[in-house]
Tab-separated table of C-alpha atoms in Angstrom:
chain	number	residue	atom	x	y	z
A	1177	MET	CA	46.014	4.105	-32.644
A	1178	GLY	CA	45.592	3.589	-28.934
A	1179	PRO	CA	42.375	2.424	-27.312
A	1180	GLY	CA	39.498	4.897	-27.090
A	1181	PRO	CA	37.912	6.140	-23.881
A	1182	PRO	CA	36.131	3.517	-21.800
A	1183	THR	CA	32.439	3.164	-22.496
A	1184	ALA	CA	29.651	3.132	-19.927
A	1185	GLY	CA	29.203	-0.590	-20.463
A	1186	ALA	CA	32.870	-1.439	-19.798
A	1187	GLY	CA	32.270	-2.173	-16.130
A	1188	ALA	CA	32.101	1.365	-14.760
A	1189	PRO	CA	28.738	2.350	-13.250
A	1190	PRO	CA	26.851	5.006	-15.248
A	1191	ARG	CA	27.244	8.538	-14.001
A	1192	PRO	CA	24.145	10.043	-12.378
A	1193	LEU	CA	22.208	12.587	-14.400
A	1194	SER	CA	23.077	16.211	-13.858
A	1195	LEU	CA	20.483	18.541	-12.351
A	1196	VAL	CA	19.961	20.234	-15.723
A	1197	ALA	CA	19.355	16.871	-17.415
A	1198	ARG	CA	16.910	15.802	-14.708
A	1199	LEU	CA	14.964	19.057	-14.929
A	1200	SER	CA	14.978	18.932	-18.736
A	1201	TYR	CA	13.490	15.447	-18.600
A	1202	ALA	CA	10.938	16.420	-15.947
A	1203	VAL	CA	9.412	19.204	-18.093
A	1204	GLY	CA	8.962	16.910	-21.108
A	1205	HIS	CA	5.447	15.945	-20.030
A	1206	PHE	CA	4.388	19.481	-19.119
A	1207	LEU	CA	2.220	20.049	-22.210
A	1208	ASN	CA	0.454	16.734	-21.637
A	1209	ASP	CA	-0.107	17.592	-17.985
A	1210	LEU	CA	-1.561	21.009	-18.819
A	1211	CYS	CA	-3.966	19.456	-21.324
A	1212	ALA	CA	-4.856	16.546	-19.034
A	1213	SER	CA	-5.692	18.974	-16.258
A	1214	MET	CA	-8.194	20.769	-18.498
A	1215	TRP	CA	-9.462	17.515	-19.986
A	1216	PHE	CA	-10.277	15.754	-16.727
A	1217	THR	CA	-11.299	18.772	-14.658
A	1218	TYR	CA	-13.217	20.908	-17.125
A	1219	LEU	CA	-14.364	18.848	-20.137
A	1220	LEU	CA	-17.595	17.548	-18.576
A	1221	LEU	CA	-18.216	20.907	-16.917
A	1222	TYR	CA	-17.619	22.787	-20.178
A	1223	LEU	CA	-19.819	20.525	-22.301
A	1224	HIS	CA	-22.613	20.108	-19.749
A	1225	SER	CA	-22.770	23.407	-17.847
A	1226	VAL	CA	-21.343	25.876	-20.397
A	1227	ARG	CA	-22.354	24.394	-23.753
A	1228	ALA	CA	-25.559	22.837	-22.288
A	1229	TYR	CA	-25.083	19.417	-23.907
A	1230	SER	CA	-26.716	16.436	-22.211
A	1231	SER	CA	-24.862	14.532	-19.492
A	1232	ARG	CA	-24.734	11.414	-21.686
A	1233	GLY	CA	-23.473	13.379	-24.690
A	1234	ALA	CA	-20.688	14.908	-22.614
A	1235	GLY	CA	-19.815	11.501	-21.164
A	1236	LEU	CA	-19.773	9.967	-24.639
A	1237	LEU	CA	-17.147	12.448	-25.841
A	1238	LEU	CA	-14.976	11.781	-22.813
A	1239	LEU	CA	-15.406	8.020	-23.383
A	1240	LEU	CA	-14.385	8.461	-27.038
A	1241	GLY	CA	-11.215	10.228	-25.940
A	1242	GLN	CA	-10.334	7.615	-23.338
A	1243	VAL	CA	-10.937	4.691	-25.701
A	1244	ALA	CA	-8.893	6.369	-28.453
A	1245	ASP	CA	-6.096	6.992	-25.959
A	1246	GLY	CA	-6.353	3.436	-24.641
A	1247	LEU	CA	-6.137	1.899	-28.118
A	1248	CYS	CA	-3.296	4.156	-29.243
A	1249	THR	CA	-1.207	3.681	-26.105
A	1250	PRO	CA	-0.114	-0.001	-26.457
A	1251	LEU	CA	0.330	0.412	-30.220
A	1252	VAL	CA	2.559	3.424	-29.696
A	1253	GLY	CA	4.434	1.551	-26.957
A	1254	PHE	CA	5.111	-1.348	-29.321
A	1255	GLU	CA	6.252	0.978	-32.106
A	1256	VAL	CA	8.497	2.983	-29.766
A	1257	ASP	CA	10.286	-0.215	-28.714
A	1258	ARG	CA	10.513	-1.460	-32.311
A	1259	ALA	CA	11.901	1.867	-33.561
A	1260	ALA	CA	15.055	1.589	-31.426
A	1261	GLY	CA	18.077	2.236	-33.614
A	1262	ARG	CA	16.163	3.724	-36.540
A	1263	CYS	CA	16.348	7.386	-35.505
A	1264	ALA	CA	20.064	7.984	-35.482
A	1265	ARG	CA	19.833	11.702	-34.925
A	1266	PHE	CA	16.947	12.059	-32.495
A	1267	GLY	CA	16.420	8.747	-30.726
A	1268	PRO	CA	13.190	6.713	-31.116
A	1269	ARG	CA	11.543	7.922	-27.926
A	1270	LYS	CA	12.233	11.591	-28.551
A	1271	ALA	CA	11.040	11.244	-32.143
A	1272	TRP	CA	7.697	9.841	-30.988
A	1273	HIS	CA	7.543	12.546	-28.328
A	1274	LEU	CA	7.876	15.212	-31.035
A	1275	VAL	CA	5.150	13.643	-33.201
A	1276	GLY	CA	2.794	13.506	-30.233
A	1277	THR	CA	3.524	17.086	-29.240
A	1278	ILE	CA	2.648	18.392	-32.714
A	1279	CYS	CA	-0.663	16.485	-32.714
A	1280	VAL	CA	-1.600	17.891	-29.294
A	1281	LEU	CA	-0.730	21.465	-30.259
A	1282	LEU	CA	-2.816	21.337	-33.445
A	1283	SER	CA	-5.954	19.708	-32.017
A	1284	PHE	CA	-6.452	20.659	-28.357
A	1285	PRO	CA	-7.664	24.295	-28.782
A	1286	PHE	CA	-10.575	23.127	-30.965
A	1287	ILE	CA	-11.967	20.926	-28.172
A	1288	PHE	CA	-12.574	23.894	-25.866
A	1289	SER	CA	-13.796	26.256	-28.574
A	1290	PRO	CA	-17.331	26.638	-29.968
A	1291	CYS	CA	-18.298	24.345	-32.830
A	1292	LEU	CA	-17.497	26.123	-36.113
A	1293	GLY	CA	-20.617	26.477	-38.242
A	1294	CYS	CA	-22.982	25.395	-35.464
A	1295	GLY	CA	-25.989	27.549	-34.608
A	1296	ALA	CA	-28.906	27.525	-32.212
A	1297	THR	CA	-30.785	24.986	-34.354
A	1298	THR	CA	-27.860	22.592	-34.812
A	1299	PRO	CA	-28.770	19.183	-33.320
A	1300	GLU	CA	-26.605	17.951	-30.463
A	1301	TRP	CA	-25.412	14.859	-32.317
A	1302	ALA	CA	-23.976	17.006	-35.132
A	1303	ALA	CA	-22.078	19.219	-32.671
A	1304	LEU	CA	-20.693	16.191	-30.836
A	1305	LEU	CA	-19.666	14.658	-34.175
A	1306	TYR	CA	-17.684	17.841	-34.922
A	1307	TYR	CA	-15.564	17.419	-31.789
A	1308	GLY	CA	-14.849	13.720	-32.423
A	1309	PRO	CA	-11.875	13.971	-34.875
A	1310	PHE	CA	-10.131	16.633	-32.785
A	1311	ILE	CA	-10.471	14.451	-29.681
A	1312	VAL	CA	-9.055	11.390	-31.464
A	1313	ILE	CA	-6.048	13.331	-32.832
A	1314	PHE	CA	-5.434	14.895	-29.417
A	1315	GLN	CA	-5.555	11.544	-27.641
A	1316	PHE	CA	-3.192	9.929	-30.151
A	1317	GLY	CA	-0.709	12.743	-29.626
A	1318	TRP	CA	-1.157	12.584	-25.856
A	1319	ALA	CA	-0.520	8.826	-25.832
A	1320	ALA	CA	2.586	9.123	-28.027
A	1321	THR	CA	4.068	11.814	-25.795
A	1322	GLN	CA	3.245	10.004	-22.558
A	1323	ILE	CA	4.655	6.614	-23.551
A	1324	ALA	CA	7.797	8.081	-25.107
A	1325	HIS	CA	8.412	10.147	-21.977
A	1326	LEU	CA	7.715	7.383	-19.422
A	1327	SER	CA	9.854	4.833	-21.261
A	1328	LEU	CA	12.844	7.170	-20.958
A	1329	ILE	CA	12.986	6.710	-17.145
A	1330	PRO	CA	14.630	3.247	-17.118
A	1331	GLU	CA	16.674	4.345	-20.144
A	1332	LEU	CA	18.209	7.346	-18.374
A	1333	VAL	CA	18.746	5.910	-14.859
A	1334	THR	CA	19.229	2.436	-13.409
A	1335	ASN	CA	19.378	3.020	-9.640
A	1336	ASP	CA	16.045	2.444	-7.829
A	1337	HIS	CA	16.252	5.649	-5.799
A	1338	GLU	CA	17.168	7.666	-8.901
A	1339	LYS	CA	14.055	6.262	-10.579
A	1340	VAL	CA	11.949	7.464	-7.661
A	1341	GLU	CA	13.627	10.860	-7.772
A	1342	LEU	CA	13.070	11.218	-11.532
A	1343	THR	CA	9.451	10.080	-11.160
A	1344	ALA	CA	8.923	12.497	-8.270
A	1345	LEU	CA	10.418	15.378	-10.289
A	1346	ARG	CA	8.160	14.441	-13.184
A	1347	TYR	CA	5.145	14.457	-10.898
A	1348	ALA	CA	6.248	17.728	-9.306
A	1349	PHE	CA	6.013	19.360	-12.727
A	1350	THR	CA	2.664	17.620	-13.234
A	1351	VAL	CA	1.497	19.448	-10.136
A	1352	VAL	CA	3.025	22.710	-11.391
A	1353	ALA	CA	1.071	22.212	-14.625
A	1354	ASN	CA	-2.169	21.739	-12.705
A	1355	ILE	CA	-1.405	24.774	-10.562
A	1356	THR	CA	-0.802	26.770	-13.746
A	1357	VAL	CA	-4.146	25.702	-15.236
A	1358	TYR	CA	-6.159	26.371	-12.084
A	1359	GLY	CA	-4.396	29.658	-11.407
A	1360	ALA	CA	-5.047	30.804	-14.970
A	1361	ALA	CA	-8.666	29.646	-14.746
A	1362	TRP	CA	-9.171	31.618	-11.541
A	1363	LEU	CA	-7.604	34.709	-13.117
A	1364	LEU	CA	-9.720	34.463	-16.273
A	1365	LEU	CA	-12.914	33.957	-14.262
A	1366	HIS	CA	-11.974	36.844	-11.993
A	1367	LEU	CA	-11.293	39.183	-14.929
A	1368	GLN	CA	-14.327	38.061	-16.873
A	1369	GLY	CA	-16.989	40.235	-15.218
A	1370	SER	CA	-17.001	43.940	-16.025
A	1371	PRO	CA	-17.712	46.441	-13.200
A	1372	HIS	CA	-21.324	47.082	-14.254
A	1373	MET	CA	-22.045	43.309	-14.064
A	1374	GLU	CA	-20.843	42.777	-10.506
A	1375	SER	CA	-24.330	43.032	-9.101
A	1376	THR	CA	-25.624	40.238	-11.304
A	1377	GLN	CA	-25.333	37.132	-9.165
A	1378	ASP	CA	-26.214	34.632	-11.914
A	1379	ILE	CA	-23.482	35.881	-14.244
A	1380	ASN	CA	-20.759	36.082	-11.613
A	1381	ASP	CA	-21.391	32.899	-9.629
A	1382	GLN	CA	-23.035	30.438	-12.040
A	1383	LEU	CA	-21.476	28.826	-15.107
A	1384	GLY	CA	-23.161	29.443	-18.445
A	1385	VAL	CA	-22.685	30.285	-22.105
A	1386	GLN	CA	-20.994	33.560	-21.134
A	1387	ASP	CA	-18.005	31.492	-19.946
A	1388	VAL	CA	-17.165	30.119	-23.420
A	1389	PRO	CA	-14.363	32.719	-23.984
A	1390	VAL	CA	-12.813	31.768	-20.620
A	1391	PHE	CA	-12.300	28.132	-21.628
A	1392	ARG	CA	-11.220	29.039	-25.180
A	1393	ASN	CA	-8.564	31.449	-23.911
A	1394	LEU	CA	-7.458	28.959	-21.277
A	1395	SER	CA	-6.886	26.267	-23.931
A	1396	LEU	CA	-4.831	28.668	-26.067
A	1397	LEU	CA	-2.751	29.633	-23.045
A	1398	VAL	CA	-2.178	25.960	-22.246
A	1399	VAL	CA	-0.784	25.040	-25.671
A	1400	GLY	CA	1.389	28.162	-25.778
A	1401	ILE	CA	3.071	27.457	-22.438
A	1402	GLY	CA	3.309	23.733	-23.148
A	1403	ALA	CA	5.081	24.289	-26.464
A	1404	VAL	CA	7.856	26.242	-24.712
A	1405	PHE	CA	8.478	23.482	-22.161
A	1406	SER	CA	8.443	20.774	-24.838
A	1407	LEU	CA	11.196	22.683	-26.642
A	1408	LEU	CA	13.245	22.793	-23.407
A	1409	PHE	CA	12.851	19.021	-23.052
A	1410	HIS	CA	14.154	18.311	-26.546
A	1411	LEU	CA	17.082	20.701	-26.126
A	1412	GLY	CA	18.175	19.368	-22.741
A	1413	THR	CA	17.477	15.602	-22.829
A	1414	ARG	CA	19.847	13.217	-24.557
A	1415	GLU	CA	18.492	9.761	-25.283
A	1416	GLY	CA	20.990	6.900	-25.016
A	1417	ARG	CA	20.687	4.925	-28.235
A	1418	ARG	CA	21.509	1.248	-28.295
A	1419	ARG	CA	22.536	-0.583	-31.420
A	1420	GLN	CA	20.219	-3.438	-32.268
A	1421	VAL	CA	22.999	-5.764	-33.385
A	1422	GLU	CA	26.620	-5.333	-32.396
A	1423	GLU	CA	28.930	-5.725	-35.374
A	1424	PRO	CA	32.090	-7.671	-34.464
A	1425	ASP	CA	35.362	-5.846	-34.946
A	1426	GLU	CA	38.893	-7.196	-35.341
A	1427	HIS	CA	39.512	-7.092	-31.578
A	1428	GLY	CA	36.177	-8.691	-30.560
A	1429	PRO	CA	35.369	-12.371	-30.027
A	1430	LEU	CA	33.835	-14.285	-32.908
A	1431	LEU	CA	31.321	-15.992	-30.606
A	1432	ALA	CA	29.024	-14.219	-28.164
A	1433	PRO	CA	29.634	-15.122	-24.528
A	1434	ALA	CA	27.456	-17.927	-23.179
A	1435	THR	CA	26.063	-15.669	-20.472
A	1436	ALA	CA	24.577	-13.083	-22.882
A	1437	ARG	CA	21.085	-12.108	-21.768
A	1438	PRO	CA	18.244	-12.809	-24.236
A	1439	LEU	CA	15.748	-10.063	-24.871
A	1440	LEU	CA	12.505	-9.996	-22.921
A	1441	LEU	CA	9.915	-9.373	-25.652
A	1442	TRP	CA	6.390	-7.964	-25.324
A	1443	LYS	CA	4.763	-11.408	-25.518
A	1444	HIS	CA	6.889	-12.622	-22.597
A	1445	TRP	CA	5.457	-9.913	-20.343
A	1446	LEU	CA	2.009	-11.443	-20.822
A	1447	GLN	CA	3.236	-14.612	-19.071
A	1448	GLU	CA	4.343	-12.758	-15.930
A	1449	PRO	CA	1.903	-12.542	-12.951
A	1450	ALA	CA	3.694	-9.425	-11.685
A	1451	PHE	CA	2.767	-7.650	-14.937
A	1452	TYR	CA	-0.927	-8.034	-14.083
A	1453	GLN	CA	-0.445	-7.220	-10.398
A	1454	VAL	CA	1.243	-3.911	-11.117
A	1455	GLY	CA	-1.197	-3.227	-13.953
A	1456	LEU	CA	-4.250	-3.569	-11.687
A	1457	LEU	CA	-2.642	-1.377	-9.052
A	1458	TYR	CA	-1.771	1.285	-11.628
A	1459	MET	CA	-5.297	1.171	-13.069
A	1460	SER	CA	-6.843	1.577	-9.601
A	1461	THR	CA	-4.499	4.470	-8.875
A	1462	ARG	CA	-5.432	6.278	-12.071
A	1463	LEU	CA	-9.134	5.706	-11.451
A	1464	ILE	CA	-8.854	7.418	-8.063
A	1465	VAL	CA	-6.760	10.327	-9.348
A	1466	ASN	CA	-8.606	10.977	-12.613
A	1467	LEU	CA	-12.196	10.392	-11.479
A	1468	SER	CA	-11.780	12.522	-8.369
A	1469	GLN	CA	-10.316	15.257	-10.578
A	1470	THR	CA	-13.159	14.898	-13.091
A	1471	TYR	CA	-16.016	15.074	-10.591
A	1472	MET	CA	-14.537	17.508	-8.075
A	1473	ALA	CA	-15.820	20.507	-10.082
A	1474	MET	CA	-19.307	18.958	-10.311
A	1475	TYR	CA	-19.276	18.204	-6.592
A	1476	LEU	CA	-18.280	21.760	-5.724
A	1477	THR	CA	-20.795	23.331	-8.119
A	1478	TYR	CA	-23.894	21.209	-7.576
A	1479	SER	CA	-23.516	19.345	-4.249
A	1480	LEU	CA	-21.857	22.086	-2.193
A	1481	ASN	CA	-23.427	24.928	-4.258
A	1482	LEU	CA	-20.229	26.986	-4.197
A	1483	PRO	CA	-19.526	29.939	-6.547
A	1484	LYS	CA	-17.748	29.099	-9.797
A	1485	LYS	CA	-14.410	30.512	-8.597
A	1486	PHE	CA	-14.116	27.402	-6.415
A	1487	ILE	CA	-13.672	25.193	-9.498
A	1488	ALA	CA	-10.245	26.839	-9.726
A	1489	THR	CA	-9.282	27.441	-6.079
A	1490	ILE	CA	-10.083	23.984	-4.631
A	1491	PRO	CA	-8.197	22.022	-7.334
A	1492	LEU	CA	-5.382	24.552	-6.856
A	1493	VAL	CA	-5.192	23.694	-3.144
A	1494	MET	CA	-5.242	19.983	-4.010
A	1495	TYR	CA	-2.273	20.245	-6.314
A	1496	LEU	CA	-0.300	22.563	-4.088
A	1497	SER	CA	-0.495	19.928	-1.354
A	1498	GLY	CA	0.469	17.304	-3.937
A	1499	PHE	CA	3.392	19.431	-5.069
A	1500	PHE	CA	4.903	19.698	-1.589
A	1501	SER	CA	4.267	16.054	-0.710
A	1502	SER	CA	5.950	14.858	-3.950
A	1503	PHE	CA	9.336	16.023	-2.634
A	1504	LEU	CA	8.952	13.688	0.351
A	1505	MET	CA	8.582	10.601	-1.812
A	1506	LYS	CA	12.285	9.740	-2.064
A	1507	PRO	CA	13.073	9.803	1.703
A	1508	ILE	CA	9.779	8.085	2.584
A	1509	ASN	CA	10.438	5.317	0.041
A	1510	LYS	CA	13.922	4.857	1.491
A	1511	CYS	CA	12.564	4.701	5.024
A	1512	ILE	CA	9.484	2.463	4.799
A	1513	GLY	CA	9.587	1.030	1.270
A	1514	ARG	CA	7.309	1.223	-1.775
A	1515	ASN	CA	4.373	-0.801	-0.452
A	1516	MET	CA	4.031	1.000	2.867
A	1517	THR	CA	4.365	4.408	1.170
A	1518	TYR	CA	1.490	3.494	-1.135
A	1519	PHE	CA	-0.555	2.247	1.839
A	1520	VAL	CA	-0.064	5.541	3.691
A	1521	GLY	CA	-1.357	7.412	0.643
A	1522	LEU	CA	-4.398	5.122	0.494
A	1523	LEU	CA	-5.173	5.769	4.167
A	1524	VAL	CA	-5.222	9.523	3.520
A	1525	ILE	CA	-7.595	9.077	0.557
A	1526	LEU	CA	-9.901	6.789	2.541
A	1527	ALA	CA	-9.984	9.397	5.324
A	1528	PHE	CA	-11.145	11.961	2.735
A	1529	ALA	CA	-13.855	9.575	1.480
A	1530	ALA	CA	-15.130	8.916	5.007
A	1531	TRP	CA	-15.254	12.647	5.741
A	1532	VAL	CA	-17.235	13.421	2.589
A	1533	ALA	CA	-19.618	10.500	3.236
A	1534	LEU	CA	-20.435	11.684	6.759
A	1535	THR	CA	-20.737	15.420	5.990
A	1536	ASN	CA	-23.161	17.171	3.635
A	1537	GLU	CA	-21.893	20.722	4.232
A	1538	LEU	CA	-18.130	21.151	4.463
A	1539	GLY	CA	-17.950	24.946	4.601
A	1540	VAL	CA	-14.404	26.244	5.065
A	1541	ALA	CA	-13.288	22.674	5.825
A	1542	VAL	CA	-13.466	21.970	2.086
A	1543	TYR	CA	-9.903	23.330	1.888
A	1544	VAL	CA	-8.701	20.784	4.463
A	1545	ALA	CA	-10.442	18.000	2.558
A	1546	ALA	CA	-8.712	19.200	-0.632
A	1547	VAL	CA	-5.314	18.976	1.112
A	1548	LEU	CA	-6.040	15.370	2.150
A	1549	LEU	CA	-7.089	14.331	-1.346
A	1550	GLY	CA	-4.176	16.106	-3.037
A	1551	THR	CA	-1.593	14.584	-0.700
A	1552	GLY	CA	-3.029	11.082	-1.017
A	1553	CYS	CA	-3.285	11.186	-4.801
A	1554	ALA	CA	0.286	12.458	-5.172
A	1555	THR	CA	1.600	9.691	-2.915
A	1556	ILE	CA	-0.088	6.771	-4.643
A	1557	LEU	CA	0.585	8.077	-8.160
A	1558	VAL	CA	4.322	8.612	-7.662
A	1559	THR	CA	4.681	5.250	-5.907
A	1560	SER	CA	2.729	3.304	-8.543
A	1561	LEU	CA	4.893	4.779	-11.316
A	1562	ALA	CA	8.022	3.800	-9.364
A	1563	MET	CA	6.634	0.260	-9.007
A	1564	THR	CA	6.158	0.096	-12.783
A	1565	ALA	CA	9.778	1.155	-13.301
A	1566	ASP	CA	10.800	-1.553	-10.794
A	1567	LEU	CA	8.882	-4.130	-12.836
A	1568	ILE	CA	10.695	-3.139	-16.037
A	1569	GLY	CA	14.113	-3.128	-14.360
A	1570	PRO	CA	16.915	-3.615	-16.908
A	1571	HIS	CA	14.522	-4.663	-19.707
A	1572	THR	CA	14.265	-1.172	-21.154
A	1573	HIS	CA	14.019	-2.417	-24.752
A	1574	SER	CA	10.402	-3.431	-24.077
A	1575	GLY	CA	9.663	-0.805	-21.422
A	1576	ALA	CA	7.428	1.274	-23.696
A	1577	PHE	CA	5.146	-1.727	-24.235
A	1578	VAL	CA	4.762	-2.167	-20.477
A	1579	TYR	CA	3.831	1.479	-19.978
A	1580	GLY	CA	1.523	1.264	-22.982
A	1581	ALA	CA	-0.311	-1.781	-21.645
A	1582	MET	CA	-0.684	-0.176	-18.202
A	1583	SER	CA	-2.080	2.991	-19.727
A	1584	PHE	CA	-4.449	1.034	-21.975
A	1585	SER	CA	-6.273	-0.466	-19.000
A	1586	ASP	CA	-6.215	2.878	-17.195
A	1587	LYS	CA	-7.684	4.907	-20.079
A	1588	VAL	CA	-10.425	2.443	-21.006
A	1589	ALA	CA	-11.414	1.921	-17.358
A	1590	ASN	CA	-11.626	5.701	-16.823
A	1591	GLY	CA	-13.754	6.204	-19.916
A	1592	LEU	CA	-16.165	3.385	-19.056
A	1593	ALA	CA	-16.448	4.577	-15.456
A	1594	VAL	CA	-17.300	8.141	-16.550
A	1595	MET	CA	-19.861	6.893	-19.077
A	1596	ALA	CA	-21.479	4.688	-16.426
A	1597	ILE	CA	-21.679	7.591	-13.976
A	1598	GLN	CA	-23.073	9.967	-16.613
A	1599	SER	CA	-25.701	7.401	-17.608
A	1600	LEU	CA	-26.901	7.298	-13.992
A	1601	HIS	CA	-27.377	11.082	-13.867
A	1602	PRO	CA	-30.856	11.592	-12.366
A	1603	CYS	CA	-31.795	14.838	-14.173
A	1604	SER	CA	-33.072	14.353	-17.722
A	1605	LEU	CA	-34.562	17.750	-18.646
A	1606	GLU	CA	-32.335	20.209	-16.778
A	1607	LEU	CA	-28.666	20.655	-15.965
A	1608	CYS	CA	-29.146	19.836	-12.278
A	1609	CYS	CA	-32.343	19.019	-10.383
A	1610	ARG	CA	-32.621	18.377	-6.641
A	1611	ALA	CA	-31.573	14.740	-7.072
A	1612	CYS	CA	-28.178	15.618	-8.554
A	1613	VAL	CA	-27.127	17.344	-5.319
A	1614	SER	CA	-26.787	14.007	-3.508
A	1615	PHE	CA	-25.764	12.250	-6.766
A	1616	TYR	CA	-22.403	14.028	-7.087
A	1617	HIS	CA	-21.907	13.739	-3.315
A	1618	TRP	CA	-21.958	9.938	-3.498
A	1619	VAL	CA	-19.995	9.904	-6.737
A	1620	MET	CA	-17.089	11.530	-4.873
A	1621	VAL	CA	-17.385	8.955	-2.096
A	1622	ALA	CA	-17.435	6.056	-4.576
A	1623	VAL	CA	-14.511	7.172	-6.754
A	1624	THR	CA	-12.245	7.724	-3.734
A	1625	GLY	CA	-13.473	5.282	-1.083
A	1626	GLY	CA	-14.793	2.500	-3.315
A	1627	VAL	CA	-11.855	2.418	-5.714
A	1628	GLY	CA	-9.521	2.966	-2.723
A	1629	VAL	CA	-10.697	-0.335	-1.226
A	1630	ALA	CA	-10.027	-2.064	-4.575
A	1631	ALA	CA	-6.518	-0.562	-4.646
A	1632	THR	CA	-5.934	-1.873	-1.111
A	1633	LEU	CA	-6.722	-5.413	-2.297
A	1634	CYS	CA	-4.262	-5.012	-5.203
A	1635	LEU	CA	-1.615	-3.826	-2.749
A	1636	CYS	CA	-2.213	-6.881	-0.544
A	1637	SER	CA	-1.376	-9.121	-3.512
A	1638	LEU	CA	1.994	-7.344	-3.827
A	1639	LEU	CA	2.678	-7.892	-0.128
A	1640	ILE	CA	2.053	-11.635	-0.562
A	1641	TRP	CA	3.736	-11.964	-3.977
A	1642	PRO	CA	6.344	-9.176	-4.362
A	1643	ILE	CA	7.223	-7.723	-7.780
A	1644	ARG	CA	9.405	-10.332	-9.463
A	1645	LEU	CA	9.606	-11.902	-12.916
A	1646	GLN	CA	8.840	-15.524	-12.046
A	1647	ASN	CA	9.161	-17.054	-15.540
A	1648	TRP	CA	12.420	-15.331	-16.398
A	1649	ASP	CA	16.062	-15.532	-15.443
A	1650	SER	CA	19.040	-13.729	-16.884
A	1651	GLY	CA	20.429	-16.754	-18.685
A	1652	ALA	CA	17.463	-18.382	-20.418
A	1653	GLN	CA	14.419	-17.582	-22.473
A	1654	PRO	CA	11.094	-17.530	-20.604
């Protein structure tokens, strides 16, 4: 028989992904993004303002979820890398993605539904204990899906600009997911009041127990839409599977070439300074994005005293601005580079923080402030993910561990930060006293301006010591 068709590794550069393949990959995180939008934006609001649990109790549940996610993430990353070659039909990353998706679908609706069997006399600790297992299962599934999906980026493409494009497409659908959640929330809140209740200001404009069906229906809508997009991902994305050990054939050399590259294992990453540089920058980025998303609804409700419809419209404006700015990431990265693109995003966020710090009443300008925050968050998030892909480079066999370690620091830091903020809440006997008006005002300043300054310092370290594996070369072990 004659020779077979040339393989991708025979010297020819890999063909770029088709548009269908890129879009199929980009929607693979859609379910996670829908759930994350509800988790970060509405969990504290739902538990504290709707279910009337204490601020510390609500913060404790969010901390439990973040710690569970943080612990699961590096373990899943290690297992995803180790499973390479075992799933002949599906691919190790897609198999873990499927497991995570099932866990999310089965657990998430219970988090935003009333406690089954709980009554008016049920103590708070018992109700919070009820939500614990569902939160842990949800966070395990979320971590499995996220790591499997992120680790596919360096597996599917090798060109730096293609990585940025794939990351930007992924983030564009993240923004679409947030827009979907906030649009649905606005619609459900708008349809909630019946005509004879329109004159009741407290019911229409203030959150309370009457809003429980809104959040329950929103969670069911989220998992329904997310399941459809997860199916599209699995149908349209093909994972390239590498063989762990190449078996010699009759035409191959008996000895491996002397220039064969040894594998960069997970323990070798821990010896690389760039691993910690990028990790701190990614953690700072996630703190800005997630904490601002978490406390925006509280800031709008209690500091600015806006009607409850604004908890949907303002985040919607934020993510619309992020959606449009995400398409500019590829040309901006080409023009001024990764570091300067990230710095521009930080400047926009710091401008938002300064504006909020100097103004107590934003009025209509709150929409402009939302555009600034949405644009800045989109810029730094897309760029930090591209920097992580740059760090991994050709070492895709341990890429899931890198993403897992980055996410571990991010999740734990977010959970601890939320618990610290909730513990400082000044109102002990009521949902919000006079002191909490200025409290959430300065929380927004701190989570954008304060963490933004920390991210600037991390970026300066990358300007002095660029991303490079110092203890590694292509021909020797670290």
